[in-house]
Amino acid sequence: MRSNRPTHAGRRLLVRVSAFATALTWFNLGLALQSDATPLTGTAASPTAPAALTGPQLAATWTGPLSTRDRYIVDATGNRFKLKAGNWSGAQGTWEGSGDVNDVNNHQAKQKSNNIPLGLDRAPIDKIMSDFHALGINSVRLPFANAMIHDTTTVPVSAVAANPQLRSKTPLQVYDEVVAALTADGFAVILNNHTTSYRFCCGLDGNERWNSGQSTQQWEDDWLFLVNRYKHNKRVVGADLRNEVRRDTWDDPNWGWGNAQDEYAAFQEAGNKILQADPDMLIIMEGINWQGIPFGPFSHGRPMLTPVRDLSNTLISSGKLVYSAHFYGFTGPNHTGASGGWQNGETNDPRYRDLTPDQLIQAVNDEALFVTRSGQHFTAPVWISEFGAAGRGQTENREMGWFHRFTDILAKNDTDFAIWPLVGWSDAKGVPNDNWALISYDARGTRLSLSDPGDWRATDWNKLIDAPAKTGPTPQVDHWNMLDLDFGDQNVSRTMLAKPDWSPGSRKGNCPDGQRLVGLGRGNSRGLCTDAAEPTIGVGDWVTVTDERYVSHGDWADGYNKLQCPDNTFAVGYSVHDNAMSALLCAPSSRQLTTNGHNIWFDSGDNRPATGGSTGSDWAPGHYKGQCADNEYLAGVAYTWKWLHHGAPDALLCRPLA
């Protein structure tokens, strides 16, 4: 989300640090545009506008719901569906947090949305749909505030002047109508929880985390309310869980610490609850937008998706996870985007627009696009759900150079994207209030669009829309998903979620249905699941193994405690007490399984297959790992309390699947 003020566009980060205590007392994260560089050239751009489809034509190109295969999003027929999207903002609120909320001057770019998507006061919704089609997009990210769900007031008549059918409706009811109009016209809609309150935008605005200004439970309940509201509309394709998670006054968000600021755990829990309510939804998780105190000697930066490299999410449905990230030229890997010196939160770190072409490519890969590498525990599509630059009136060469280079990266990598924002206002002279908007309407409804002459971004936009892309059928892929029991259970099996606790008093992890356990970390409670060569689950009970009663065909780990699945079953879960083995969960196979096997010892080093099996990524960082091959199943685990091994797993019994 990009803020825009009369004198500059951006987010200001205001920090006051005690000279002795070095304590952060307040800050307001914001973005600010500056310029003093020369644009760089790159791939040639298409000067022609994209072909504009009608609603029926766009609707005929894809079938909902959507899911994922490897790094790609696909439709219900298995064909690639690339998100070529824009953000239609407004329902997240536009009031900037000070002054009279009814005064338009106190709203973002002097645009008062009345907490509904912008432009409905100026243009009929079917006209807006037509203008969206002319841009060449096929999907819309539709921000909302949690406040919208609970708002029972009706929008002012003036707010829907061009759409009288929306009179006497609440903001939520208007949002309903917008969703219906978009999906009826063939667009895919991604619901985006942008803010808690209607306040725009950023830093210490009360919207820093999913549980800022509300409890995590309320946030989850609001998501379930919306998902259930639209679950029968299969063109409502995704739940974008939260926008730009960042530091509040005292606390950083984190990825996997198991506390109230743990974005990994919160997103995992919410995503699985949403999938239980509507199995068809894509679950979209944005990384951490900002951590730390933006002052020279203190740790600070924009992690985005980097934590996913070592700790990825596992959902109850393997083909539903999409990761997302935001890039703006005036921010940077360690730059807030602020200007005006350290007092305003500016550091000496480079902005993205300051980087050389190679440095920018490296930064975008390190912070986001690495996730699209095939065959890893973290492999998923990456959606750049916000990026952009000011258009008409832009004279800052560095911003134009950034936009050109960044769209080159998106085009070259065939990356899903959504530009910010789609709709804004313009004045009586046709000057946009917010020159970042792709389409602006004046009070009479006259349109000024990116597709109209005079917007320098058009060439790069058309290049991006028309870039060569994978199309057509996308094959099914094998998955590798990690389990993390560091701070509690990770039960991602629909089967076991419907049953009582199978290992009371222990932390337990269950693979998603259709996957089996193939790897364990030694002493850190991490596990690895896969569906490679997966046997079908057979009829019969799932068995909890806590002792050696099922050890058969010889003692395969003499002197060690052993947990072994019964014959013709394979491990699909495990439990630990502290980090010591407690139990194995075993599921029956529908076919006869072989009982010959071999040991994988990992008590003194990693023992993993040379190929396949997420071997190019670390799913138990800093710990030894044992892993069966992709064509094997895990039949047993050996451990000991001798020699200060503390009951951590030391060996796996791996058996061939055929």
XYZ file of C-alpha atoms in Angstrom:
658
model
C 0.000 0.000 0.000
C 1.487 3.302 -1.098
C 0.598 6.588 0.527
C 0.390 9.811 -1.455
C 0.411 13.351 -0.070
C 0.273 16.752 -1.873
C 4.040 17.351 -1.596
C 5.312 13.800 -1.887
C 4.199 10.239 -2.337
C 5.245 7.902 0.378
C 5.388 6.562 3.842
C 7.229 8.447 6.523
C 8.969 6.531 9.226
C 9.345 8.704 12.322
C 11.652 7.415 15.029
C 12.813 8.877 18.298
C 15.663 6.902 19.912
C 17.046 7.684 23.374
C 20.772 8.357 23.234
C 21.391 6.020 26.152
C 18.492 3.566 26.297
C 18.217 3.356 22.504
C 14.555 2.512 22.883
C 12.117 2.987 20.052
C 9.329 5.211 21.361
C 7.306 5.861 18.261
C 7.399 5.499 14.559
C 5.223 5.990 11.505
C 6.237 3.921 8.525
C 5.827 5.692 5.223
C 7.219 5.810 1.728
C 8.703 8.875 0.030
C 9.746 9.428 -3.564
C 13.089 10.995 -4.476
C 15.138 11.218 -7.670
C 18.712 11.789 -8.841
C 19.675 8.917 -11.086
C 19.561 7.941 -14.741
C 17.166 5.306 -16.094
C 18.745 2.145 -17.398
C 17.762 0.339 -20.554
C 16.684 -3.284 -20.780
C 14.469 -5.488 -22.910
C 12.544 -3.893 -25.710
C 8.957 -3.024 -24.837
C 5.791 -3.452 -26.846
C 4.328 -0.058 -27.810
C 0.901 -1.484 -28.543
C -1.938 -1.698 -26.045
C -3.066 -5.179 -24.992
C -6.099 -6.695 -26.624
C -9.206 -5.775 -24.650
C -11.508 -8.706 -23.937
C -15.166 -8.365 -23.156
C -16.522 -9.880 -19.966
C -17.819 -13.021 -21.713
C -14.532 -13.388 -23.591
C -12.459 -13.198 -20.417
C -14.843 -15.549 -18.588
C -14.399 -18.115 -21.360
C -10.615 -18.193 -20.904
C -10.606 -19.805 -17.459
C -12.654 -21.859 -15.016
C -12.609 -21.493 -11.245
C -11.551 -22.475 -8.701
C -7.793 -22.000 -8.863
C -5.012 -24.127 -7.364
C -1.244 -24.459 -7.748
C 1.163 -26.825 -9.460
C 4.837 -26.226 -8.799
C 5.425 -22.461 -9.271
C 2.257 -21.925 -11.317
C -1.362 -21.114 -10.552
C -3.776 -23.203 -12.603
C -7.512 -23.153 -13.168
C -9.964 -25.995 -12.607
C -9.019 -27.590 -15.943
C -5.295 -27.622 -15.088
C -4.408 -24.767 -17.443
C -1.992 -22.068 -16.302
C -3.760 -18.948 -15.015
C -1.300 -16.101 -14.606
C -2.477 -13.365 -12.258
C -2.284 -10.179 -14.332
C -3.900 -7.981 -11.757
C -4.369 -4.566 -10.262
C -5.403 -3.283 -6.832
C -8.809 -1.605 -6.689
C -8.353 0.260 -3.440
C -10.814 2.196 -1.286
C -12.611 -0.320 0.928
C -9.594 -0.337 3.240
C -10.253 3.365 3.954
C -8.498 6.537 2.801
C -8.481 8.762 5.928
C -4.888 9.556 6.851
C -5.417 9.615 10.603
C -5.596 13.288 11.530
C -8.173 16.015 11.129
C -11.854 15.763 10.335
C -12.606 12.442 8.679
C -15.323 14.177 6.649
C -12.854 16.655 5.123
C -11.577 15.359 1.793
C -8.265 17.132 2.414
C -7.510 14.627 5.175
C -7.751 11.648 2.846
C -5.110 9.959 0.703
C -4.412 12.181 -2.336
C -7.558 14.133 -1.403
C -9.623 11.120 -2.451
C -12.374 10.256 0.025
C -13.456 6.704 -0.682
C -16.206 6.526 1.967
C -14.742 3.063 2.644
C -15.812 1.531 -0.656
C -13.800 0.940 -3.839
C -12.815 4.258 -5.400
C -14.602 5.656 -8.426
C -18.174 4.523 -7.809
C -19.191 8.146 -7.312
C -17.784 9.069 -10.732
C -18.310 6.227 -13.195
C -20.924 3.487 -13.617
C -19.562 0.136 -12.570
C -19.997 -1.350 -16.047
C -17.849 1.499 -17.411
C -15.171 0.732 -14.813
C -15.292 -2.939 -15.841
C -14.782 -1.969 -19.476
C -11.822 0.233 -18.561
C -10.280 -2.627 -16.576
C -10.593 -4.902 -19.590
C -8.798 -2.300 -21.719
C -5.778 -2.573 -19.420
C -5.456 -6.274 -20.206
C -5.840 -7.506 -16.624
C -7.638 -10.723 -15.721
C -7.853 -10.387 -11.937
C -8.328 -7.811 -9.194
C -6.899 -7.633 -5.685
C -9.715 -6.089 -3.653
C -8.532 -4.628 -0.321
C -10.861 -4.387 2.674
C -10.669 -3.282 6.284
C -11.931 -5.462 9.114
C -13.965 -2.399 10.079
C -15.946 -2.802 6.842
C -17.317 -6.164 7.969
C -18.784 -4.652 11.128
C -19.885 -1.291 9.677
C -23.680 -0.978 9.710
C -23.847 2.605 8.432
C -25.029 3.255 4.900
C -22.712 4.978 2.455
C -23.578 8.587 1.522
C -25.605 9.031 -1.639
C -22.750 11.121 -3.039
C -20.372 8.163 -2.678
C -22.317 6.155 -5.274
C -23.598 9.044 -7.386
C -22.736 7.253 -10.636
C -24.252 3.987 -9.383
C -27.656 4.766 -7.868
C -28.407 1.042 -7.508
C -25.927 1.071 -4.612
C -27.782 3.654 -2.549
C -28.782 2.770 1.027
C -26.172 0.006 1.194
C -23.506 -0.516 3.832
C -19.838 -0.620 2.789
C -19.952 -4.423 2.995
C -23.013 -4.574 0.771
C -21.302 -2.301 -1.761
C -18.272 -4.591 -1.589
C -20.630 -7.501 -2.329
C -21.894 -5.724 -5.434
C -18.361 -4.961 -6.600
C -17.344 -8.612 -6.153
C -20.432 -9.698 -8.088
C -19.773 -7.240 -10.911
C -16.111 -8.200 -11.248
C -16.743 -11.934 -11.271
C -19.719 -11.630 -13.628
C -17.363 -9.860 -16.028
C -14.867 -12.728 -15.898
C -12.311 -11.306 -13.485
C -10.763 -13.408 -10.738
C -11.116 -11.658 -7.369
C -8.613 -11.938 -4.539
C -9.914 -10.713 -1.182
C -7.181 -8.762 0.627
C -7.265 -7.970 4.345
C -5.471 -4.649 4.078
C -6.194 -2.919 7.367
C -7.996 -3.344 10.676
C -9.463 0.155 10.829
C -10.306 2.495 7.965
C -7.104 4.463 8.521
C -4.657 4.841 5.634
C -1.584 4.399 5.739
C 1.204 3.128 7.178
C 3.640 2.513 10.036
C 2.064 3.204 13.401
C -1.461 3.533 12.083
C -2.979 0.720 14.163
C -2.814 -1.698 11.238
C 0.669 -3.087 11.695
C -0.285 -6.729 12.189
C -3.280 -8.997 11.791
C -3.878 -8.610 15.542
C -3.365 -4.853 15.743
C -6.547 -3.304 17.101
C -8.226 -6.709 17.291
C -7.523 -10.216 18.513
C -6.191 -12.982 16.298
C -9.468 -14.800 16.941
C -11.486 -11.831 15.627
C -9.265 -11.631 12.560
C -9.827 -15.328 11.861
C -13.570 -14.985 12.462
C -13.763 -12.094 9.995
C -11.970 -14.157 7.382
C -14.314 -17.093 7.873
C -17.275 -14.730 7.600
C -16.105 -13.418 4.224
C -15.027 -16.802 2.883
C -18.401 -18.307 3.717
C -20.111 -15.269 2.212
C -18.498 -15.832 -1.191
C -17.758 -19.560 -1.201
C -20.326 -20.351 -3.891
C -18.731 -17.864 -6.297
C -15.832 -19.785 -7.808
C -14.359 -16.640 -9.356
C -13.596 -15.394 -5.842
C -10.376 -17.332 -5.905
C -8.138 -16.258 -3.044
C -7.731 -15.025 0.520
C -4.770 -12.625 0.775
C -4.387 -12.904 4.534
C -2.845 -9.562 5.548
C -1.137 -6.596 3.978
C 2.393 -5.440 4.835
C 2.967 -6.897 8.294
C 5.442 -4.645 10.095
C 6.796 -3.479 13.423
C 4.576 -1.652 15.885
C 5.925 0.661 18.600
C 7.547 -2.077 20.644
C 7.461 -5.402 18.810
C 8.733 -6.825 15.563
C 6.712 -9.427 13.708
C 8.591 -12.698 13.439
C 8.479 -15.932 11.478
C 8.318 -18.971 13.736
C 8.978 -17.780 17.299
C 5.687 -19.130 18.630
C 4.492 -15.899 20.281
C 1.725 -13.354 19.627
C 3.812 -11.693 16.902
C 4.471 -14.935 15.000
C 3.214 -14.346 11.461
C 4.161 -17.868 10.360
C 1.949 -19.490 12.997
C -0.947 -17.041 12.591
C -1.035 -17.385 8.815
C -0.725 -21.165 9.026
C -3.660 -21.417 11.426
C -5.882 -18.969 9.553
C -5.094 -20.529 6.184
C -6.059 -23.995 7.346
C -9.267 -22.753 8.961
C -10.204 -21.045 5.704
C -9.518 -24.242 3.739
C -11.705 -26.199 6.133
C -14.509 -23.728 5.409
C -13.845 -23.521 1.660
C -11.392 -26.048 0.174
C -11.326 -24.117 -3.113
C -9.630 -20.931 -1.904
C -6.042 -20.003 -2.637
C -4.287 -18.994 0.576
C -1.982 -16.055 -0.107
C 0.706 -15.217 2.432
C 2.762 -12.057 2.219
C 6.090 -12.003 4.013
C 7.304 -9.574 6.686
C 7.369 -6.039 5.304
C 9.526 -4.451 8.003
C 11.477 -5.431 11.124
C 13.745 -3.443 13.410
C 14.586 0.142 14.335
C 15.558 2.145 11.234
C 18.566 3.793 12.810
C 22.166 3.157 11.818
C 23.512 0.844 14.532
C 20.323 -1.152 14.982
C 19.221 -4.211 13.044
C 16.545 -3.294 10.525
C 15.274 -4.470 7.183
C 12.597 -5.826 4.918
C 12.744 -9.652 5.165
C 9.725 -10.305 2.943
C 9.908 -14.009 2.009
C 13.475 -14.755 3.111
C 12.322 -16.690 6.244
C 10.449 -19.118 3.985
C 13.790 -20.527 2.839
C 14.169 -22.273 6.223
C 10.577 -22.380 7.478
C 7.823 -22.793 4.895
C 4.121 -23.220 5.476
C 2.234 -26.480 5.056
C -1.503 -26.375 4.463
C -4.073 -29.147 4.659
C -4.283 -28.926 0.859
C -0.910 -29.029 -0.900
C -1.987 -27.112 -3.984
C -3.420 -23.979 -2.366
C -0.473 -21.923 -1.084
C 0.711 -18.760 -2.856
C 3.362 -16.450 -1.401
C 3.398 -12.728 -2.150
C 5.727 -9.756 -1.835
C 5.723 -5.984 -2.465
C 8.388 -3.901 -4.204
C 8.557 -0.126 -4.589
C 11.546 1.704 -6.014
C 11.862 4.176 -3.160
C 12.104 1.432 -0.523
C 14.970 -1.028 -0.298
C 16.083 -4.266 1.311
C 17.041 -2.233 4.388
C 15.523 1.166 3.530
C 12.171 2.241 4.915
C 11.387 4.529 2.001
C 11.445 7.595 4.228
C 13.265 10.816 3.487
C 14.501 13.669 5.643
C 17.253 12.028 7.637
C 17.381 9.628 10.543
C 14.901 11.725 12.528
C 12.261 10.677 10.007
C 13.396 7.086 9.828
C 15.666 7.367 6.824
C 18.838 5.290 6.821
C 21.846 5.330 4.537
C 20.895 2.007 2.982
C 20.290 1.887 -0.786
C 16.795 1.921 -2.187
C 15.787 -0.583 -4.842
C 16.035 2.168 -7.448
C 19.680 2.771 -6.407
C 20.715 -0.797 -7.199
C 22.461 -1.797 -10.390
C 20.446 -4.047 -12.714
C 22.289 -7.126 -11.461
C 21.920 -6.070 -7.821
C 18.187 -5.536 -8.302
C 17.777 -8.952 -9.891
C 19.665 -10.513 -6.986
C 17.612 -8.636 -4.366
C 14.273 -9.605 -5.922
C 15.377 -13.232 -6.129
C 16.728 -13.323 -2.557
C 13.615 -11.711 -1.091
C 10.926 -13.381 -3.172
C 11.463 -15.235 -6.427
C 13.688 -17.982 -4.995
C 10.434 -19.536 -3.729
C 9.562 -20.538 -7.300
C 12.453 -23.053 -7.478
C 10.967 -26.450 -8.253
C 11.072 -29.462 -5.984
C 11.804 -27.755 -2.651
C 9.903 -27.705 0.629
C 9.063 -24.039 -0.049
C 8.146 -24.302 -3.749
C 5.072 -22.199 -4.544
C 3.916 -19.470 -6.901
C 5.049 -15.960 -5.955
C 2.663 -13.084 -6.632
C 4.091 -9.560 -6.604
C 0.798 -8.180 -5.297
C 1.971 -4.562 -5.137
C 4.435 -2.538 -7.178
C 4.161 0.686 -9.122
C 5.417 4.170 -9.902
C 3.964 7.615 -10.511
C 2.904 8.161 -14.113
C 1.817 11.434 -15.656
C 3.901 14.344 -14.425
C 6.735 12.073 -13.351
C 10.103 13.738 -13.931
C 12.251 11.597 -11.664
C 14.519 9.522 -13.855
C 15.431 7.097 -11.110
C 11.798 6.090 -10.599
C 11.297 5.593 -14.314
C 14.473 3.533 -14.526
C 13.353 1.403 -11.586
C 9.957 0.716 -13.136
C 11.539 -0.237 -16.436
C 14.044 -2.634 -14.838
C 11.555 -4.135 -12.415
C 8.958 -4.880 -15.086
C 11.778 -6.489 -17.084
C 12.371 -8.832 -14.143
C 8.682 -9.705 -13.862
C 8.418 -10.295 -17.606
C 11.567 -12.405 -17.828
C 10.533 -14.587 -14.869
C 6.907 -14.970 -15.998
C 5.874 -13.676 -12.558
C 2.286 -13.099 -11.406
C 1.701 -9.440 -10.519
C -0.739 -6.765 -9.340
C -0.012 -3.064 -9.797
C -1.003 -0.398 -7.235
C -3.541 1.187 -7.712
C -6.097 0.814 -10.478
C -8.476 3.711 -9.799
C -8.091 7.311 -8.675
C -9.622 10.736 -9.137
C -8.677 13.589 -11.442
C -9.593 17.261 -11.232
C -11.590 19.423 -13.624
C -8.465 19.990 -15.728
C -7.816 16.284 -16.040
C -4.865 16.259 -13.642
C -4.816 13.062 -11.549
C -5.030 13.450 -7.778
C -2.914 10.317 -7.499
C -0.688 9.918 -10.538
C 0.114 6.344 -9.510
C -3.413 5.264 -10.510
C -3.746 3.581 -13.886
C -7.226 5.028 -14.414
C -8.538 8.367 -13.118
C -12.053 9.768 -13.338
C -13.052 13.383 -12.911
C -16.291 14.490 -11.245
C -18.147 14.176 -14.561
C -16.898 10.648 -15.122
C -14.385 11.537 -17.825
C -11.672 8.907 -17.912
C -7.929 9.383 -18.102
C -6.286 5.981 -18.463
C -2.857 4.481 -18.856
C -4.129 3.461 -22.282
C -4.719 7.119 -23.206
C -1.771 9.049 -24.708
C 0.784 10.669 -22.423
C 1.536 8.109 -19.699
C 5.178 7.005 -19.866
C 4.366 3.744 -18.044
C 2.279 2.422 -20.930
C 5.195 0.892 -22.821
C 6.440 -1.022 -19.788
C 2.919 -2.043 -18.811
C 2.164 -3.377 -22.278
C 5.485 -5.230 -22.236
C 4.458 -6.841 -18.959
C 0.942 -7.767 -20.041
C 2.128 -9.221 -23.356
C 5.321 -10.882 -22.080
C 5.862 -14.496 -23.180
C 4.317 -16.761 -20.567
C 3.619 -20.392 -19.930
C 0.086 -21.243 -21.020
C -2.021 -24.329 -21.397
C -1.963 -27.586 -19.433
C 0.358 -27.718 -16.437
C 1.316 -31.194 -15.239
C 0.804 -32.427 -11.705
C 3.927 -32.321 -9.563
C 5.311 -34.016 -6.476
C 5.292 -31.997 -3.270
C 7.653 -31.817 -0.317
C 6.287 -30.081 2.746
C 7.927 -29.533 6.093
C 6.444 -29.993 9.557
C 7.511 -27.715 12.422
C 6.826 -28.779 16.007
C 9.069 -26.165 17.622
C 6.283 -24.651 19.725
C 3.254 -26.882 19.329
C 1.282 -29.240 17.117
C 1.228 -28.981 13.352
C -1.727 -31.094 12.378
C -2.377 -30.602 8.675
C -4.262 -33.861 8.083
C -7.985 -33.439 7.493
C -8.422 -37.025 8.656
C -6.703 -36.486 11.995
C -8.233 -33.054 12.576
C -11.589 -34.841 12.753
C -10.339 -37.304 15.381
C -9.277 -37.115 19.027
C -5.712 -36.310 20.034
C -3.622 -39.338 19.021
C -0.612 -38.542 21.278
C -1.784 -36.599 24.349
C 0.819 -34.525 26.149
C 3.229 -34.484 23.191
C 3.787 -32.109 20.297
C 2.707 -33.819 17.137
C 2.864 -33.341 13.390
C 0.701 -35.012 10.767
C 1.386 -34.832 7.030
C -1.392 -33.556 4.769
C -3.693 -36.325 3.580
C -2.105 -37.894 0.507
C 1.431 -37.404 1.827
C 3.689 -39.537 4.004
C 6.556 -38.828 6.361
C 9.998 -39.315 4.737
C 12.404 -37.314 6.874
C 13.177 -36.182 10.425
C 15.557 -33.668 11.891
C 17.691 -34.727 14.835
C 16.861 -32.796 17.983
C 14.775 -29.976 16.530
C 11.397 -31.697 15.919
C 11.276 -30.858 12.202
C 9.925 -33.342 9.652
C 9.511 -33.682 5.887
C 6.469 -35.040 4.039
C 6.005 -35.956 0.378
C 3.492 -37.403 -2.045
C 6.157 -38.684 -4.468
C 5.127 -42.234 -5.503
C 2.532 -42.044 -2.732
C 0.577 -45.265 -2.132
C -3.160 -44.887 -1.724
C -4.451 -44.988 1.837
C -6.154 -48.299 2.485
C -9.084 -49.345 4.628
C -8.444 -49.671 8.331
C -7.455 -47.740 11.406
C -4.504 -45.391 11.597
C -2.195 -46.778 14.268
C -0.339 -44.874 16.979
C 2.948 -46.645 17.775
C 4.580 -45.964 21.152
C 6.672 -49.119 21.709
C 8.398 -51.996 19.917
C 5.446 -54.339 19.559
C 5.447 -54.047 15.734
C 9.188 -54.585 15.231
C 9.458 -57.528 12.835
C 11.802 -59.124 10.318
C 14.818 -58.750 12.593
C 16.331 -56.147 14.879
C 17.385 -53.399 12.494
C 18.915 -51.114 15.168
C 20.438 -53.271 17.906
C 20.606 -51.543 21.288
C 18.300 -48.690 20.256
C 14.676 -47.996 21.076
C 12.549 -48.430 18.003
C 9.147 -47.199 16.839
C 8.054 -49.258 13.849
C 4.830 -49.164 11.863
C 2.895 -52.423 11.438
C 3.458 -54.252 8.158
C 1.616 -52.714 5.181
C 1.395 -49.323 6.872
C 3.637 -46.291 6.483
C 4.443 -43.308 8.712
C 2.306 -40.209 8.198
C 3.009 -38.418 11.487
C 5.185 -38.307 14.569
C 5.167 -36.813 18.049
C 7.879 -35.591 20.388
C 8.229 -34.769 24.066
C 10.747 -31.972 24.364
C 12.729 -33.099 21.297
C 12.685 -36.813 22.109
C 10.683 -39.278 20.031
C 7.319 -40.086 21.558
C 5.200 -41.835 18.908
C 4.735 -42.617 15.219
C 1.415 -42.373 13.409
C 0.984 -45.022 10.712
C -1.636 -45.252 7.951
C -2.671 -48.432 6.101
C -1.649 -48.924 2.481
C -4.131 -50.073 -0.132
C -1.458 -52.332 -1.647
C 1.046 -54.781 -0.255
C 4.249 -53.076 0.877
C 7.660 -54.706 0.892
C 9.278 -55.438 4.253
C 12.923 -55.435 3.218
C 14.660 -52.146 3.879
C 17.782 -50.315 4.989
C 18.821 -47.915 7.717
C 19.469 -44.214 7.297
C 21.743 -43.140 10.177
C 21.991 -39.421 10.872
C 23.345 -39.238 14.403
C 26.617 -37.692 13.260
C 25.750 -35.975 9.985
C 23.108 -35.488 7.302
C 21.980 -38.578 5.400
C 19.757 -37.470 2.547
C 19.247 -38.620 -1.057
C 21.582 -37.095 -3.626
C 18.674 -36.110 -5.881
C 14.976 -35.294 -5.526
C 13.394 -34.952 -2.118
C 13.853 -31.212 -1.576
C 17.600 -31.815 -1.351
C 18.326 -28.304 -2.615
C 16.870 -26.693 0.492
C 17.262 -27.070 4.239
C 14.113 -28.042 6.132
C 15.885 -28.496 9.502
C 18.543 -25.751 9.609
C 21.431 -26.350 11.971
C 20.486 -29.970 12.692
C 21.337 -33.324 11.190
C 18.659 -34.749 8.933
C 17.722 -38.246 7.852
C 15.581 -38.742 4.766
C 14.278 -41.699 2.791
C 14.443 -41.642 -1.007
C 11.445 -40.523 -3.039
C 10.593 -44.135 -3.944
C 10.707 -45.313 -0.326
C 8.472 -45.140 2.708
C 9.475 -44.511 6.305
C 8.669 -47.618 8.327
C 10.468 -46.927 11.593
C 12.573 -44.607 13.756
C 15.407 -45.617 16.105
C 16.526 -43.510 19.070
C 18.316 -43.907 22.391
C 18.714 -42.271 25.760
C 22.281 -43.523 26.012
C 25.403 -41.455 25.366
C 23.537 -38.176 25.968
C 21.419 -38.685 22.834
C 18.355 -37.611 24.831
C 15.881 -39.667 22.827
C 16.415 -37.706 19.607
C 15.961 -39.756 16.413
C 19.200 -41.353 15.209
C 18.099 -43.622 12.349
C 15.217 -44.220 9.957
C 14.080 -47.547 8.564
C 13.375 -46.913 4.882
C 11.680 -49.489 2.673
C 11.044 -49.452 -1.086
C 7.533 -48.728 -2.274
C 7.808 -51.245 -5.105
